Coordinates of C-alpha atoms and ligand atoms in Angstrom, one line a residue:
X1 CA 0.0 0.0 0.0
X2 CA 1.3 3.4 -0.9
X3 CA 0.0 5.2 2.2
X4 CA -1.3 2.8 4.9
X5 CA -3.4 3.5 7.9
X6 CA -0.9 1.8 10.3
X7 CA 2.8 1.2 10.4
X8 CA 5.0 -0.7 12.9
X9 CA 7.3 1.2 15.1
X10 CA 9.2 -1.9 16.2
X11 CA 12.8 -2.6 15.3
X12 CA 15.7 -4.7 16.7
X13 CA 15.2 -3.1 20.1
X14 CA 11.8 -4.7 20.5
X15 CA 13.0 -8.0 19.2
X16 CA 15.8 -7.9 21.8
X17 CA 13.3 -7.1 24.5
X18 CA 11.2 -10.1 23.5
X19 CA 14.3 -12.3 23.6
X20 CA 15.1 -11.0 27.0
X21 CA 11.8 -12.3 28.2
X22 CA 12.2 -15.7 26.4
X23 CA 15.6 -16.1 28.0
X24 CA 14.3 -15.3 31.4
X25 CA 11.6 -18.0 31.2
X26 CA 9.2 -15.7 33.0
X27 CA 6.3 -15.0 30.7
X28 CA 3.4 -14.2 33.0
X29 CA 3.1 -10.8 34.7
X30 CA 6.2 -10.0 36.8
X31 CA 9.2 -7.7 36.8
X32 CA 9.1 -6.3 33.2
X33 CA 5.5 -5.2 33.7
X34 CA 6.3 -3.7 37.1
X35 CA 9.3 -1.8 35.7
X36 CA 7.2 -0.5 32.8
X37 CA 4.5 0.7 35.2
X38 CA 7.1 2.6 37.2
X39 CA 8.8 4.2 34.1
X40 CA 5.4 5.1 32.5
X41 CA 4.2 6.7 35.8
X42 CA 7.5 8.7 36.0
X43 CA 7.1 9.9 32.3
X44 CA 3.8 11.4 33.2
X45 CA 4.8 12.5 36.7
X46 CA 2.0 10.4 38.3
X47 CA 2.4 8.3 41.4
X48 CA 0.4 5.2 40.3
X49 CA 0.2 3.1 37.1
X50 CA -1.6 -0.2 36.6
X51 CA -0.8 -2.1 33.3
X52 CA -3.5 -4.3 31.8
X53 CA -3.8 -6.2 28.5
X54 CA -5.6 -3.5 26.5
X55 CA -6.9 0.1 26.5
X56 CA -10.4 -1.5 26.7
X57 CA -9.4 -3.4 29.9
X58 CA -7.9 -0.1 31.3
X59 CA -11.4 1.5 30.9
X60 CA -13.0 -1.6 32.4
X61 CA -10.7 -1.8 35.4
X62 CA -11.0 1.9 36.0
X63 CA -14.8 2.1 35.9
X64 CA -15.0 -1.1 38.1
X65 CA -12.7 0.5 40.7
X66 CA -15.1 3.4 41.2
X67 CA -17.9 1.0 42.2
X68 CA -15.8 -0.4 45.1
X69 CA -14.5 2.8 46.7
X70 CA -15.2 3.2 50.4
X71 CA -16.6 6.7 50.1
X72 CA -18.9 7.9 47.4
X73 CA -18.8 4.8 45.2
X74 CA -20.6 4.9 41.8
X75 CA -23.9 3.0 41.8
X76 CA -26.1 1.5 39.1
X77 CA -28.4 4.2 37.7
X78 CA -25.9 7.0 38.2
X79 CA -25.3 9.1 35.1
X80 CA -22.2 9.8 33.1
X81 CA -21.6 12.6 30.6
X82 CA -19.9 11.3 27.5
X83 CA -19.0 12.6 24.1
X84 CA -21.0 11.3 21.1
X85 CA -17.9 10.3 19.3
X86 CA -15.5 7.7 20.7
X87 CA -14.5 4.1 20.5
X88 CA -17.0 1.4 21.6
X89 CA -15.0 0.4 24.7
X90 CA -15.1 3.9 26.1
X91 CA -18.8 3.3 26.6
X92 CA -19.2 -0.5 27.2
X93 CA -17.9 -0.7 30.8
X94 CA -20.3 2.1 31.7
X95 CA -23.2 0.0 30.3
X96 CA -21.9 -3.1 31.9
X97 CA -21.9 -1.5 35.3
X98 CA -25.5 -0.2 34.9
X99 CA -24.7 3.5 34.4
X100 CA -26.9 5.8 32.3
X101 CA -25.1 7.7 29.5
X102 CA -25.8 11.2 28.4
X103 CA -24.3 11.8 25.0
X104 CA -23.1 15.3 24.2
X105 CA -22.3 16.5 20.7
X106 CA -18.8 17.3 19.6
X107 CA -17.3 20.6 18.6
X108 CA -16.8 20.4 14.9
X109 CA -13.4 22.2 15.0
X110 CA -11.7 20.0 17.6
X111 CA -13.9 16.9 17.3
X112 CA -14.0 16.8 21.1
X113 CA -16.9 17.1 23.5
X114 CA -18.6 20.5 23.1
X115 CA -18.1 22.0 26.6
X116 CA -20.8 24.7 26.0
X117 CA -23.3 21.8 26.4
X118 CA -22.0 20.4 29.7
X119 CA -24.5 22.4 31.8
X120 CA -27.4 21.0 29.7
X121 CA -26.1 17.5 30.2
X122 CA -26.0 17.8 34.0
X123 CA -28.8 16.3 36.1
X124 CA -29.0 15.6 39.9
X125 CA -27.9 12.0 39.1
X126 CA -24.7 12.9 37.2
X127 CA -21.7 11.4 38.9
X128 CA -18.9 11.4 36.3
X129 CA -17.6 12.8 33.1
X130 CA -15.9 10.4 30.7
X131 CA -13.8 12.7 28.5
X132 CA -11.9 11.6 25.4
X133 CA -9.2 13.5 23.5
X134 CA -9.9 12.4 20.0
X135 CA -7.0 11.4 17.8
X136 CA -4.2 13.1 19.6
X137 CA -6.1 16.4 20.1
X138 CA -6.6 17.5 23.7
X139 CA -10.2 18.0 24.8
X140 CA -10.9 21.1 26.8
X141 CA -9.6 19.4 29.9
X142 CA -9.0 22.7 31.7
X143 CA -12.7 23.6 31.4
X144 CA -14.0 20.1 32.0
X145 CA -11.9 19.5 35.1
X146 CA -13.1 22.7 36.6
X147 CA -16.7 21.8 35.8
X148 CA -16.2 18.3 37.3
X149 CA -14.8 19.9 40.5
X150 CA -17.5 22.4 40.8
X151 CA -20.2 19.7 40.6
X152 CA -18.4 17.0 42.6
X153 CA -18.1 14.6 39.6
X154 CA -15.5 12.0 39.0
X155 CA -13.4 12.7 35.9
X156 CA -12.3 9.7 33.8
X157 CA -9.9 10.6 31.0
X158 CA -10.0 8.0 28.2
X159 CA -6.6 9.0 26.7
X160 CA -6.2 5.9 24.5
X161 CA -5.8 8.0 21.4
X162 CA -3.7 10.9 22.7
X163 CA -0.6 9.8 24.5
X164 CA 2.0 12.6 24.8
X165 CA -0.5 15.4 23.9
X166 CA -0.4 18.5 26.1
X167 CA -2.7 21.2 27.2
X168 CA -1.3 24.3 28.9
X169 CA 2.0 22.5 29.4
X170 CA 0.4 19.5 31.1
X171 CA 0.1 16.1 29.5
X172 CA -3.3 14.7 28.6
X173 CA -3.9 11.5 30.7
X174 CA -3.1 13.3 33.9
X175 CA -6.2 15.4 34.4
X176 CA -8.6 12.7 35.5
X177 CA -9.1 10.7 38.7
X178 CA -8.5 7.9 36.3
X179 CA -6.7 8.1 33.0
X180 CA -6.5 5.2 30.5
X181 CA -4.0 4.5 27.7
X182 CA -3.8 2.0 24.8
X183 CA -0.6 0.4 23.4
X184 CA -2.4 -1.4 20.5
X185 CA -0.5 -1.8 17.3
X186 CA -1.5 1.4 15.6
X187 CA -1.1 3.7 18.7
X188 CA 1.6 6.1 19.7
X189 CA 3.6 3.4 21.3
X190 CA 2.9 -0.3 20.8
X191 CA 3.1 -3.4 22.9
X192 CA 0.8 -5.0 20.2
X193 CA -1.9 -5.4 22.8
X194 CA -1.7 -3.5 26.1
X195 CA -3.1 -0.7 28.2
X196 CA -2.4 1.4 31.4
X197 CA -4.4 3.4 33.9
X198 CA -2.8 6.3 35.7
X199 CA -4.2 7.7 38.9
X200 CA -3.1 9.8 41.9
X201 CA -5.6 8.0 44.2
X202 CA -4.0 5.2 46.3
X203 CA -7.3 3.5 47.0
X204 CA -8.3 3.3 43.3
X205 CA -4.8 2.1 42.5
X206 CA -5.1 -0.8 44.9
X207 CA -8.7 -1.6 43.8
X208 CA -7.5 -1.8 40.2
X209 CA -4.6 -4.1 41.1
X210 CA -7.1 -6.5 42.7
X211 CA -9.6 -6.2 39.9
X212 CA -6.9 -6.9 37.3
X213 CA -6.1 -10.2 38.8
X214 CA -9.1 -12.3 39.9
X215 CA -10.2 -9.9 42.6
X216 CA -7.6 -11.4 44.9
X217 CA -5.4 -9.8 47.5
X218 CA -2.1 -11.3 46.3
X219 CA -1.0 -8.1 44.5
X220 CA -1.8 -5.8 47.4
X221 CA 0.7 -4.5 50.0
X222 CA 0.6 -6.2 53.4
X223 CA -0.8 -3.0 55.0
X224 CA -3.5 -2.5 52.4
X225 CA -6.6 -0.8 53.8
X226 CA -8.7 -2.9 51.5
X227 CA -8.5 -6.0 53.7
X228 CA -7.0 -7.3 56.9
X229 CA -4.5 -10.1 56.7
X230 CA -5.4 -13.1 58.8
X231 CA -2.1 -14.8 59.0
X232 CA -3.2 -18.1 57.4
X233 CA -0.8 -18.1 54.5
X234 CA -2.3 -21.1 52.8
X235 CA -5.7 -19.3 52.4
X236 CA -4.3 -15.8 52.1
X237 CA -2.7 -16.7 48.7
X238 CA -6.2 -17.4 47.4
X239 CA -8.3 -14.8 49.0
X240 CA -10.8 -13.0 46.8
X241 CA -12.2 -9.7 48.1
X242 CA -13.7 -8.2 44.9
X243 CA -15.5 -9.4 41.8
X244 CA -12.5 -9.0 39.5
X245 CA -11.3 -10.3 36.1
X246 CA -8.1 -11.5 34.6
X247 CA -6.8 -8.4 32.7
X248 CA -3.1 -9.1 33.2
X249 CA -0.6 -8.3 30.5
X250 CA 2.3 -10.6 29.5
X251 CA 5.9 -9.9 30.3
X252 CA 6.4 -9.4 26.5
X253 CA 4.2 -6.4 26.6
X254 CA 6.0 -4.9 29.7
X255 CA 9.4 -5.4 28.1
X256 CA 8.4 -3.9 24.7
X257 CA 6.6 -1.1 26.4
X258 CA 9.7 -0.1 28.2
X259 CA 11.7 0.1 24.9
X260 CA 8.9 2.0 23.1
X261 CA 8.5 4.5 25.9
X262 CA 12.1 5.6 25.4
X263 CA 11.3 6.4 21.8
X264 CA 8.0 8.2 22.5
X265 CA 9.4 11.8 22.3
X266 CA 11.0 11.1 19.0
X267 CA 7.8 9.5 17.6
X268 CA 5.7 12.4 18.8
X269 CA 8.1 14.9 17.2
X270 CA 7.9 13.1 13.8
X271 CA 4.1 12.9 14.0
X272 CA 3.9 16.6 14.7
X273 CA 6.1 17.4 11.7
X274 CA 3.7 15.5 9.5
X275 CA 0.8 17.3 11.1
X276 CA 2.3 20.6 10.2
X277 CA 2.6 19.6 6.6
X278 CA -1.0 18.2 6.6
X279 CA -2.3 21.5 8.0
X280 CA -0.4 23.5 5.4
X281 CA -1.9 21.4 2.6
X282 CA -5.5 21.5 3.8
X283 CA -6.0 24.3 6.3
X284 CA -7.3 27.0 3.9
X285 CA -9.4 24.8 1.6
X286 CA -13.1 25.3 2.4
X287 CA -14.0 21.9 0.9
X288 CA -12.4 20.1 3.8
X289 CA -13.1 20.5 7.5
X290 CA -9.9 19.4 9.3
X291 CA -9.4 19.0 13.0
X292 CA -8.2 22.2 14.7
X293 CA -5.5 21.7 17.3
X294 CA -6.3 22.5 21.0
X295 CA -3.1 22.8 23.0
X296 CA -0.5 20.5 21.5
X297 CA -1.8 17.5 19.6
X298 CA 0.1 14.2 19.5
X299 CA -1.3 13.8 16.0
X300 CA -2.7 10.3 16.0
X301 CA -4.1 10.7 12.5
X302 CA -5.5 13.2 10.1
X303 CA -9.2 13.8 9.8
X304 CA -11.2 15.2 6.9
X305 CA -14.9 16.0 7.0
X306 CA -16.3 16.9 3.6
X307 CA -17.9 20.3 3.9
X308 CA -21.6 19.8 3.1
X309 CA -21.6 23.2 1.4
X310 CA -19.2 21.7 -1.2
X311 CA -21.6 18.8 -2.0
X312 CA -18.9 16.2 -2.5
X313 CA -19.9 12.6 -2.8
X314 CA -17.9 10.7 -0.1
X315 CA -18.2 7.4 -2.0
X316 CA -16.5 9.0 -5.0
X317 CA -13.7 10.2 -2.6
X318 CA -13.4 6.7 -1.2
X319 CA -13.1 5.2 -4.7
X320 CA -10.3 7.6 -5.6
X321 CA -8.4 6.9 -2.4
X322 CA -8.7 3.1 -3.0
X323 CA -7.5 3.6 -6.6
X324 CA -4.5 5.6 -5.3
X325 CA -3.7 3.0 -2.7
X326 CA -4.3 5.3 0.3
X327 CA -5.9 3.8 3.4
X328 CA -8.8 5.5 5.2
X329 CA -11.3 4.7 7.8
X330 CA -14.2 5.9 10.0
X331 CA -13.2 8.6 12.5
X332 CA -12.7 6.7 15.7
X333 CA -16.0 4.9 16.0
X334 CA -18.2 7.5 14.4
X335 CA -21.3 8.7 16.2
X336 CA -21.7 5.9 18.8
X337 CA -25.5 6.2 19.3
X338 CA -25.9 5.1 15.7
X339 CA -24.4 1.7 16.3
X340 CA -26.7 -1.3 16.9
X341 CA -25.1 -1.9 20.4
X342 CA -26.9 1.2 21.6
X343 CA -30.1 -0.8 22.0
X344 CA -28.6 -2.4 25.1
X345 CA -27.8 1.0 26.7
X346 CA -29.7 3.2 29.1
X347 CA -29.0 6.6 27.5
X348 CA -30.2 10.0 26.4
X349 CA -28.7 12.5 23.9
X350 CA -28.4 16.2 24.6
X351 CA -30.1 17.5 21.4
X352 CA -29.7 15.8 18.0
X353 CA -25.9 15.6 17.8
X354 CA -25.6 17.4 14.5
X355 CA -21.8 17.6 14.4
X356 CA -21.3 13.9 15.4
X357 CA -23.8 13.0 12.7
X358 CA -22.0 15.1 10.1
X359 CA -18.7 13.4 11.1
X360 CA -20.4 10.0 10.8
X361 CA -21.7 10.7 7.3
X362 CA -19.1 12.9 5.7
X363 CA -15.8 12.2 7.6
X364 CA -12.9 9.8 7.4
X365 CA -9.3 9.7 8.5
X366 CA -5.9 8.8 7.0
X367 CA -3.0 7.6 9.1
X368 CA -0.1 9.4 10.6
X369 CA 3.2 7.6 11.4
X370 CA 6.5 8.2 13.2
X371 CA 8.4 8.9 10.0
X372 CA 8.3 11.5 7.2
X373 CA 5.1 11.4 5.2
X374 CA 5.8 14.1 2.7
X375 CA 5.3 11.9 -0.4
X376 CA 2.1 10.3 1.0
X377 CA 0.5 13.6 2.1
X378 CA 1.4 15.3 -1.2
X379 CA -0.3 12.4 -3.1
X380 CA -3.3 12.6 -0.8
X381 CA -3.6 16.3 -1.6
X382 CA -3.5 15.8 -5.4
X383 CA -5.9 12.8 -5.3
X384 CA -8.5 14.8 -3.3
X385 CA -8.0 17.9 -5.5
X386 CA -8.7 15.8 -8.5
X387 CA -11.8 14.1 -7.2
X388 CA -13.4 17.0 -5.4
X389 CA -13.5 19.5 -8.2
Ligands
PLP7 C1 -10.7 6.3 22.7 C2 -10.4 4.8 22.8 N1 -10.6 4.1 23.9 C3 -10.3 2.8 24.1 C4 -9.7 2.1 23.1 C5 -9.4 0.7 23.3 O1 -8.1 0.4 23.2 P1 -7.6 -1.1 22.9 O2 -7.7 -1.3 21.4 O3 -6.2 -1.2 23.4 O4 -8.5 -2.0 23.6 C6 -9.5 2.8 21.8 C7 -8.9 2.0 20.8 O5 -8.4 2.5 19.8 C8 -9.8 4.1 21.7 O6 -9.6 4.8 20.5

């Protein structure tokens, strides 16, 4: 493919890391994962990190932990404010724990939740905001965290698409009570499958460690406030205090994560250089609505929404892109309430979500990678010029 949606960032370093694990004979979660958690937390200047086997699992473990807090736990029937555009597993744990979702439209410039509608989304049952920075572009996390604080709401940052982005000098994925990350193949760093949750809350940290591994106590410190040790070591090894899962990552993912994290600043710089070129090619063309940067984007990919005023047939554009061997796809998951899975949800929308619907019907994205995309972006520009006359 001339310009693919995804590209590997692995080289000999990751192969060496895999061999280090093979040579050690320790494959299930142990020292490599623990070291990666420590290094990842340090990179983001956060005290606690819990690695799991995907970004989806990070959202699941994080949402679950809020239900087992001692004070002010979430309860079934509580409401969560969510953006109308995100990935399915931003939402599924909320449904699985019996929460009601209130979908808010996106801002057409940034593609993130439209913060002018937060007040309209708030009800006496609202307990949390699930905020998502779409495709590298920071959501209005400053405004949203202030709103959450004013109204006593938990803030969950699903940062699976925006590792290394920044708002006002602060990294995304550090604003929430809980902050999730994905290391899936196509993401900013890759362990092939993998995820992480960052938090400053010691209780949520320990809850997630138990939830990650069967709900047992084995991964908790001896002085954990979550349970009292009874001194019967035979039974203590198999003591279950929470309804948990098995979301543990492999040592392979811990080891490759450590290698990839060292390369993250270089990857982000390369992605940003491509983003500058993309903007210079498309910014002033009224036929195309492109994502406007808020703060410093980590440029996951490049979105284009065909301006309805230009009356361009998206299928004709897709045919031209296929012909030119340029990969493209739906922007994140499109407008989520339009998916069949919504019939299992308890939800309301705040208004008709016109921007999320426009993104769904007229949008697509092309990839960004950690290497120079000048030939690819130049070709994209000429293909779109030709078919959008
Ligand atoms: C916003 C968002 N949340 C969660 C996920 C899930 O991550 P994973 O694929 O690692 O399960 C994704 C995946 O791309 C995502 O974009």
